Amino acid sequence: MHDATHALLVIDMQNDFCPGGALAVPEGDTLVPSINALMDEFRAVILTQDWHPAGHSSFASSHAGKAPMDSTEMPYGTQILWPDHCVQGTEGAAFAPGLRTDADLILRKGFNPGIDSYSAFFENDHQTPTGLEGYLRTRGIQRLTLVGLALDFCVNFSALDAARLGFAVTVRTDLSRAIDANGSKEAAISAMHKAGVELR
Ligand code: VGL
Ligand code: ZN
């Protein structure tokens, strides 16, 4: 059992990121039993949920002439355009079947129509906070273990922000899977490594 300063952050284990979902990550669903078991080892467990309004600006369908996996320039930088996914209240946004949801906190992100939020800490402008940092600090949490989906997007951005904020960060790559668009998996692993994230 880890002590109370060490939290488990379970990123975006939702139907749309599992096989059969709108933005399926290969083998995403296979992580559920091991993540459930890992929750027993932590006194603090936080789940995140990608939670977009219909017509969100990260959806290709919101941009004339664009297809999923195209990019567009947003005021905050380049944005990959995704298939419609994790629309608030839909089955696709629900947690993967069997995932334990007896967590301390369920943090939703990506709800602002004009900006995406891969990270559990900041939206994609790297400035607008989600509030998670304050939640963790006021609970005295200093170390984080991250698992979930997707390794090269939401896990990666969350881990990089957490490391930058001064948390000690471990990513369990065995309990995460990547979308792997255009080499994004290797790029994410090297970025996390460079940032001092422990990868195991
Ligand atoms: C994610 C792409 C778009 C993720 C969320 O959870 O990694 N990726 N929205
Ligand atoms: Zn999303």
PDB file of C-alpha atoms and ligand atoms in Angstrom:
ATOM      1  CA  MET A   1       0.000   0.000   0.000  1.00  0.00           C
ATOM      2  CA  HIS A   2       1.431   3.386  -0.981  1.00  0.00           C
ATOM      3  CA  ASP A   3       1.270   6.201   1.543  1.00  0.00           C
ATOM      4  CA  ALA A   4      -1.261   9.022   1.418  1.00  0.00           C
ATOM      5  CA  THR A   5       1.082  11.346  -0.508  1.00  0.00           C
ATOM      6  CA  HIS A   6       1.036   9.043  -3.553  1.00  0.00           C
ATOM      7  CA  ALA A   7      -2.026   9.113  -5.822  1.00  0.00           C
ATOM      8  CA  LEU A   8      -3.105   6.939  -8.723  1.00  0.00           C
ATOM      9  CA  LEU A   9      -4.366   8.901 -11.726  1.00  0.00           C
ATOM     10  CA  VAL A  10      -6.447   6.779 -14.108  1.00  0.00           C
ATOM     11  CA  ILE A  11      -6.680   8.647 -17.408  1.00  0.00           C
ATOM     12  CA  ASP A  12      -9.692   8.471 -19.741  1.00  0.00           C
ATOM     13  CA  MET A  13     -10.649   4.779 -19.443  1.00  0.00           C
ATOM     14  CA  GLN A  14     -13.798   5.389 -21.509  1.00  0.00           C
ATOM     15  CA  ASN A  15     -15.769   3.432 -24.100  1.00  0.00           C
ATOM     16  CA  ASP A  16     -14.792   5.692 -27.007  1.00  0.00           C
ATOM     17  CA  PHE A  17     -11.111   4.919 -26.397  1.00  0.00           C
ATOM     18  CA  CYS A  18     -11.716   1.161 -26.311  1.00  0.00           C
ATOM     19  CA  PRO A  19     -12.135  -1.214 -29.269  1.00  0.00           C
ATOM     20  CA  GLY A  20     -15.530  -0.490 -30.864  1.00  0.00           C
ATOM     21  CA  GLY A  21     -15.419   3.150 -29.729  1.00  0.00           C
ATOM     22  CA  ALA A  22     -15.158   6.302 -31.834  1.00  0.00           C
ATOM     23  CA  LEU A  23     -11.441   6.830 -31.175  1.00  0.00           C
ATOM     24  CA  ALA A  24     -10.446   3.301 -30.308  1.00  0.00           C
ATOM     25  CA  VAL A  25      -7.038   2.643 -28.833  1.00  0.00           C
ATOM     26  CA  PRO A  26      -5.914  -0.928 -29.615  1.00  0.00           C
ATOM     27  CA  GLU A  27      -6.190  -3.149 -26.502  1.00  0.00           C
ATOM     28  CA  GLY A  28      -7.499  -0.244 -24.394  1.00  0.00           C
ATOM     29  CA  ASP A  29     -10.169  -2.445 -22.828  1.00  0.00           C
ATOM     30  CA  THR A  30      -7.666  -5.110 -21.770  1.00  0.00           C
ATOM     31  CA  LEU A  31      -6.240  -2.805 -19.074  1.00  0.00           C
ATOM     32  CA  VAL A  32      -9.393  -2.786 -16.912  1.00  0.00           C
ATOM     33  CA  PRO A  33      -8.709  -5.773 -14.604  1.00  0.00           C
ATOM     34  CA  SER A  34      -5.117  -4.737 -13.849  1.00  0.00           C
ATOM     35  CA  ILE A  35      -6.052  -1.085 -13.255  1.00  0.00           C
ATOM     36  CA  ASN A  36      -8.859  -2.189 -10.934  1.00  0.00           C
ATOM     37  CA  ALA A  37      -6.394  -4.302  -8.945  1.00  0.00           C
ATOM     38  CA  LEU A  38      -3.857  -1.467  -8.800  1.00  0.00           C
ATOM     39  CA  MET A  39      -6.459   0.813  -7.154  1.00  0.00           C
ATOM     40  CA  ASP A  40      -6.197  -1.370  -4.025  1.00  0.00           C
ATOM     41  CA  GLU A  41      -2.596  -0.221  -3.594  1.00  0.00           C
ATOM     42  CA  PHE A  42      -3.403   3.509  -3.368  1.00  0.00           C
ATOM     43  CA  ARG A  43      -5.032   5.638  -0.675  1.00  0.00           C
ATOM     44  CA  ALA A  44      -5.882   8.294  -3.266  1.00  0.00           C
ATOM     45  CA  VAL A  45      -7.432   7.372  -6.618  1.00  0.00           C
ATOM     46  CA  ILE A  46      -8.517   9.915  -9.230  1.00  0.00           C
ATOM     47  CA  LEU A  47     -10.254   9.077 -12.502  1.00  0.00           C
ATOM     48  CA  THR A  48     -10.351  11.466 -15.442  1.00  0.00           C
ATOM     49  CA  GLN A  49     -13.029  11.609 -18.090  1.00  0.00           C
ATOM     50  CA  ASP A  50     -12.697  13.271 -21.501  1.00  0.00           C
ATOM     51  CA  TRP A  51     -15.964  15.245 -21.604  1.00  0.00           C
ATOM     52  CA  HIS A  52     -16.723  17.244 -24.744  1.00  0.00           C
ATOM     53  CA  PRO A  53     -19.885  19.138 -25.654  1.00  0.00           C
ATOM     54  CA  ALA A  54     -21.435  18.162 -29.026  1.00  0.00           C
ATOM     55  CA  GLY A  55     -19.795  20.182 -31.800  1.00  0.00           C
ATOM     56  CA  HIS A  56     -16.517  20.546 -29.877  1.00  0.00           C
ATOM     57  CA  SER A  57     -13.752  22.389 -31.756  1.00  0.00           C
ATOM     58  CA  SER A  58     -11.445  19.343 -31.556  1.00  0.00           C
ATOM     59  CA  PHE A  59     -13.862  17.361 -33.746  1.00  0.00           C
ATOM     60  CA  ALA A  60     -13.104  17.221 -37.487  1.00  0.00           C
ATOM     61  CA  SER A  61     -16.862  17.390 -38.066  1.00  0.00           C
ATOM     62  CA  SER A  62     -16.829  20.957 -36.687  1.00  0.00           C
ATOM     63  CA  HIS A  63     -14.441  22.140 -39.459  1.00  0.00           C
ATOM     64  CA  ALA A  64     -15.609  22.290 -43.084  1.00  0.00           C
ATOM     65  CA  GLY A  65     -13.418  20.236 -45.394  1.00  0.00           C
ATOM     66  CA  LYS A  66     -11.496  18.533 -42.590  1.00  0.00           C
ATOM     67  CA  ALA A  67     -11.257  14.819 -41.890  1.00  0.00           C
ATOM     68  CA  PRO A  68     -10.308  13.013 -38.665  1.00  0.00           C
ATOM     69  CA  MET A  69      -6.544  13.071 -38.036  1.00  0.00           C
ATOM     70  CA  ASP A  70      -6.110  16.292 -40.087  1.00  0.00           C
ATOM     71  CA  SER A  71      -4.729  19.262 -38.169  1.00  0.00           C
ATOM     72  CA  THR A  72      -5.848  22.873 -37.897  1.00  0.00           C
ATOM     73  CA  GLU A  73      -4.401  26.023 -36.387  1.00  0.00           C
ATOM     74  CA  MET A  74      -6.197  27.183 -33.263  1.00  0.00           C
ATOM     75  CA  PRO A  75      -5.414  30.369 -31.291  1.00  0.00           C
ATOM     76  CA  TYR A  76      -3.476  28.162 -28.836  1.00  0.00           C
ATOM     77  CA  GLY A  77      -1.495  26.234 -31.477  1.00  0.00           C
ATOM     78  CA  THR A  78      -1.832  23.255 -33.790  1.00  0.00           C
ATOM     79  CA  GLN A  79      -4.736  20.961 -32.975  1.00  0.00           C
ATOM     80  CA  ILE A  80      -5.213  17.434 -34.304  1.00  0.00           C
ATOM     81  CA  LEU A  81      -8.826  16.964 -35.363  1.00  0.00           C
ATOM     82  CA  TRP A  82     -10.478  13.849 -34.006  1.00  0.00           C
ATOM     83  CA  PRO A  83     -13.584  11.857 -34.780  1.00  0.00           C
ATOM     84  CA  ASP A  84     -16.503  12.942 -32.579  1.00  0.00           C
ATOM     85  CA  HIS A  85     -15.813  11.242 -29.238  1.00  0.00           C
ATOM     86  CA  CYS A  86     -16.635  11.367 -25.522  1.00  0.00           C
ATOM     87  CA  VAL A  87     -19.661  13.596 -26.008  1.00  0.00           C
ATOM     88  CA  GLN A  88     -21.064  14.518 -22.596  1.00  0.00           C
ATOM     89  CA  GLY A  89     -23.637  12.046 -21.329  1.00  0.00           C
ATOM     90  CA  THR A  90     -23.281   9.567 -24.201  1.00  0.00           C
ATOM     91  CA  GLU A  91     -22.377   5.882 -23.925  1.00  0.00           C
ATOM     92  CA  GLY A  92     -19.056   6.681 -25.586  1.00  0.00           C
ATOM     93  CA  ALA A  93     -18.135   9.008 -22.728  1.00  0.00           C
ATOM     94  CA  ALA A  94     -19.021   6.428 -20.077  1.00  0.00           C
ATOM     95  CA  PHE A  95     -16.294   4.497 -18.285  1.00  0.00           C
ATOM     96  CA  ALA A  96     -15.176   1.207 -19.814  1.00  0.00           C
ATOM     97  CA  PRO A  97     -17.250  -1.799 -18.715  1.00  0.00           C
ATOM     98  CA  GLY A  98     -16.091  -3.190 -15.402  1.00  0.00           C
ATOM     99  CA  LEU A  99     -13.842  -0.281 -14.477  1.00  0.00           C
ATOM    100  CA  ARG A 100     -14.027   0.462 -10.755  1.00  0.00           C
ATOM    101  CA  THR A 101     -15.469   3.924 -10.239  1.00  0.00           C
ATOM    102  CA  ASP A 102     -15.182   3.984  -6.440  1.00  0.00           C
ATOM    103  CA  ALA A 103     -12.529   6.703  -6.801  1.00  0.00           C
ATOM    104  CA  ASP A 104     -12.092   9.786  -4.604  1.00  0.00           C
ATOM    105  CA  LEU A 105     -12.493  12.214  -7.497  1.00  0.00           C
ATOM    106  CA  ILE A 106     -13.731  12.043 -11.077  1.00  0.00           C
ATOM    107  CA  LEU A 107     -12.238  14.961 -12.957  1.00  0.00           C
ATOM    108  CA  ARG A 108     -13.817  15.962 -16.263  1.00  0.00           C
ATOM    109  CA  LYS A 109     -11.914  17.915 -18.893  1.00  0.00           C
ATOM    110  CA  GLY A 110     -12.367  19.162 -22.442  1.00  0.00           C
ATOM    111  CA  PHE A 111     -15.721  20.789 -21.708  1.00  0.00           C
ATOM    112  CA  ASN A 112     -14.840  24.225 -23.096  1.00  0.00           C
ATOM    113  CA  PRO A 113     -16.181  24.291 -26.683  1.00  0.00           C
ATOM    114  CA  GLY A 114     -13.248  26.247 -28.133  1.00  0.00           C
ATOM    115  CA  ILE A 115     -10.294  24.456 -26.600  1.00  0.00           C
ATOM    116  CA  ASP A 116      -9.153  20.868 -26.208  1.00  0.00           C
ATOM    117  CA  SER A 117      -7.687  19.497 -22.976  1.00  0.00           C
ATOM    118  CA  TYR A 118      -5.433  16.471 -23.256  1.00  0.00           C
ATOM    119  CA  SER A 119      -3.842  17.107 -19.878  1.00  0.00           C
ATOM    120  CA  ALA A 120      -5.657  16.543 -16.605  1.00  0.00           C
ATOM    121  CA  PHE A 121      -3.952  19.727 -15.324  1.00  0.00           C
ATOM    122  CA  PHE A 122      -4.193  22.353 -18.078  1.00  0.00           C
ATOM    123  CA  GLU A 123      -6.183  22.828 -21.253  1.00  0.00           C
ATOM    124  CA  ASN A 124      -4.265  22.822 -24.534  1.00  0.00           C
ATOM    125  CA  ASP A 125      -3.304  26.503 -24.151  1.00  0.00           C
ATOM    126  CA  HIS A 126      -1.085  25.175 -21.296  1.00  0.00           C
ATOM    127  CA  GLN A 127      -2.533  27.973 -19.121  1.00  0.00           C
ATOM    128  CA  THR A 128      -6.169  27.331 -18.254  1.00  0.00           C
ATOM    129  CA  PRO A 129      -6.137  25.097 -15.157  1.00  0.00           C
ATOM    130  CA  THR A 130      -8.560  22.242 -14.586  1.00  0.00           C
ATOM    131  CA  GLY A 131      -8.208  22.607 -10.803  1.00  0.00           C
ATOM    132  CA  LEU A 132      -6.513  19.220 -10.345  1.00  0.00           C
ATOM    133  CA  GLU A 133      -3.234  20.728  -9.118  1.00  0.00           C
ATOM    134  CA  GLY A 134      -4.979  22.519  -6.255  1.00  0.00           C
ATOM    135  CA  TYR A 135      -6.950  19.393  -5.369  1.00  0.00           C
ATOM    136  CA  LEU A 136      -3.813  17.276  -5.162  1.00  0.00           C
ATOM    137  CA  ARG A 137      -1.747  19.853  -3.274  1.00  0.00           C
ATOM    138  CA  THR A 138      -4.425  20.531  -0.687  1.00  0.00           C
ATOM    139  CA  ARG A 139      -4.556  16.763  -0.068  1.00  0.00           C
ATOM    140  CA  GLY A 140      -0.777  16.734   0.417  1.00  0.00           C
ATOM    141  CA  ILE A 141      -0.122  14.569  -2.623  1.00  0.00           C
ATOM    142  CA  GLN A 142       3.420  14.732  -4.000  1.00  0.00           C
ATOM    143  CA  ARG A 143       3.778  11.606  -6.132  1.00  0.00           C
ATOM    144  CA  LEU A 144       1.622  10.384  -8.982  1.00  0.00           C
ATOM    145  CA  THR A 145       1.338   7.097 -10.832  1.00  0.00           C
ATOM    146  CA  LEU A 146      -0.448   7.407 -14.180  1.00  0.00           C
ATOM    147  CA  VAL A 147      -2.226   4.667 -16.129  1.00  0.00           C
ATOM    148  CA  GLY A 148      -4.876   4.661 -18.874  1.00  0.00           C
ATOM    149  CA  LEU A 149      -5.477   6.121 -22.314  1.00  0.00           C
ATOM    150  CA  ALA A 150      -3.983   7.273 -24.474  1.00  0.00           C
ATOM    151  CA  LEU A 151      -0.259   6.965 -23.738  1.00  0.00           C
ATOM    152  CA  ASP A 152       0.735   9.460 -26.462  1.00  0.00           C
ATOM    153  CA  PHE A 153      -1.954  12.082 -25.775  1.00  0.00           C
ATOM    154  CA  CYS A 154      -3.756  12.444 -22.466  1.00  0.00           C
ATOM    155  CA  VAL A 155      -1.355  10.322 -20.397  1.00  0.00           C
ATOM    156  CA  ASN A 156       1.649  12.052 -21.977  1.00  0.00           C
ATOM    157  CA  PHE A 157       0.347  15.618 -21.556  1.00  0.00           C
ATOM    158  CA  SER A 158      -0.789  14.906 -17.994  1.00  0.00           C
ATOM    159  CA  ALA A 159       2.584  13.388 -17.062  1.00  0.00           C
ATOM    160  CA  LEU A 160       4.543  16.289 -18.587  1.00  0.00           C
ATOM    161  CA  ASP A 161       2.429  18.895 -16.782  1.00  0.00           C
ATOM    162  CA  ALA A 162       2.656  16.991 -13.493  1.00  0.00           C
ATOM    163  CA  ALA A 163       6.452  16.791 -13.761  1.00  0.00           C
ATOM    164  CA  ARG A 164       6.650  20.504 -14.610  1.00  0.00           C
ATOM    165  CA  LEU A 165       4.517  21.275 -11.545  1.00  0.00           C
ATOM    166  CA  GLY A 166       6.990  19.402  -9.349  1.00  0.00           C
ATOM    167  CA  PHE A 167       5.189  16.117  -8.720  1.00  0.00           C
ATOM    168  CA  ALA A 168       7.237  12.919  -8.828  1.00  0.00           C
ATOM    169  CA  VAL A 169       5.659  11.070 -11.762  1.00  0.00           C
ATOM    170  CA  THR A 170       5.621   7.443 -12.819  1.00  0.00           C
ATOM    171  CA  VAL A 171       3.827   6.237 -15.946  1.00  0.00           C
ATOM    172  CA  ARG A 172       3.004   2.534 -16.040  1.00  0.00           C
ATOM    173  CA  THR A 173       3.459   1.898 -19.762  1.00  0.00           C
ATOM    174  CA  ASP A 174       2.247  -1.671 -19.226  1.00  0.00           C
ATOM    175  CA  LEU A 175      -1.101  -0.225 -18.051  1.00  0.00           C
ATOM    176  CA  SER A 176      -1.420   2.264 -20.920  1.00  0.00           C
ATOM    177  CA  ARG A 177      -1.849   2.015 -24.703  1.00  0.00           C
ATOM    178  CA  ALA A 178      -1.152   4.502 -27.517  1.00  0.00           C
ATOM    179  CA  ILE A 179      -3.116   5.850 -30.476  1.00  0.00           C
ATOM    180  CA  ASP A 180       0.265   6.098 -32.275  1.00  0.00           C
ATOM    181  CA  ALA A 181      -0.568   8.615 -35.013  1.00  0.00           C
ATOM    182  CA  ASN A 182       2.515   9.532 -37.093  1.00  0.00           C
ATOM    183  CA  GLY A 183       5.093   8.411 -34.565  1.00  0.00           C
ATOM    184  CA  SER A 184       3.328  10.054 -31.632  1.00  0.00           C
ATOM    185  CA  LYS A 185       4.049   7.106 -29.351  1.00  0.00           C
ATOM    186  CA  GLU A 186       7.847   7.297 -29.666  1.00  0.00           C
ATOM    187  CA  ALA A 187       7.750  11.119 -29.434  1.00  0.00           C
ATOM    188  CA  ALA A 188       5.697  10.933 -26.251  1.00  0.00           C
ATOM    189  CA  ILE A 189       7.991   8.374 -24.635  1.00  0.00           C
ATOM    190  CA  SER A 190      11.089  10.469 -25.347  1.00  0.00           C
ATOM    191  CA  ALA A 191       9.383  13.684 -24.134  1.00  0.00           C
ATOM    192  CA  MET A 192       8.340  12.019 -20.870  1.00  0.00           C
ATOM    193  CA  HIS A 193      11.800  10.522 -20.416  1.00  0.00           C
ATOM    194  CA  LYS A 194      13.407  13.957 -20.965  1.00  0.00           C
ATOM    195  CA  ALA A 195      11.033  15.536 -18.445  1.00  0.00           C
ATOM    196  CA  GLY A 196      12.146  13.150 -15.715  1.00  0.00           C
ATOM    197  CA  VAL A 197       9.026  10.965 -15.763  1.00  0.00           C
ATOM    198  CA  GLU A 198       9.746   7.431 -14.607  1.00  0.00           C
ATOM    199  CA  LEU A 199       8.524   5.010 -17.267  1.00  0.00           C
ATOM    200  CA  ARG A 200       7.893   1.468 -16.233  1.00  0.00           C
TER     201      ARG A 200
HETATM  202  C1  VGL B   1      -7.528  11.792 -26.005  1.00  0.00           C
HETATM  203  C2  VGL B   1      -7.459  12.486 -28.185  1.00  0.00           C
HETATM  204  C3  VGL B   1      -8.563  13.295 -27.986  1.00  0.00           C
HETATM  205  C4  VGL B   1      -6.937  10.932 -24.930  1.00  0.00           C
HETATM  206  C5  VGL B   1      -8.629  12.585 -25.779  1.00  0.00           C
HETATM  207  O1  VGL B   1      -7.627  10.611 -23.946  1.00  0.00           O
HETATM  208  O2  VGL B   1      -5.743  10.577 -25.072  1.00  0.00           O
HETATM  209  N1  VGL B   1      -6.948  11.758 -27.197  1.00  0.00           N
HETATM  210  N2  VGL B   1      -9.141  13.327 -26.776  1.00  0.00           N
HETATM  211 ZN    ZN B   2     -10.958  14.339 -26.528  1.00  0.00          ZN
END
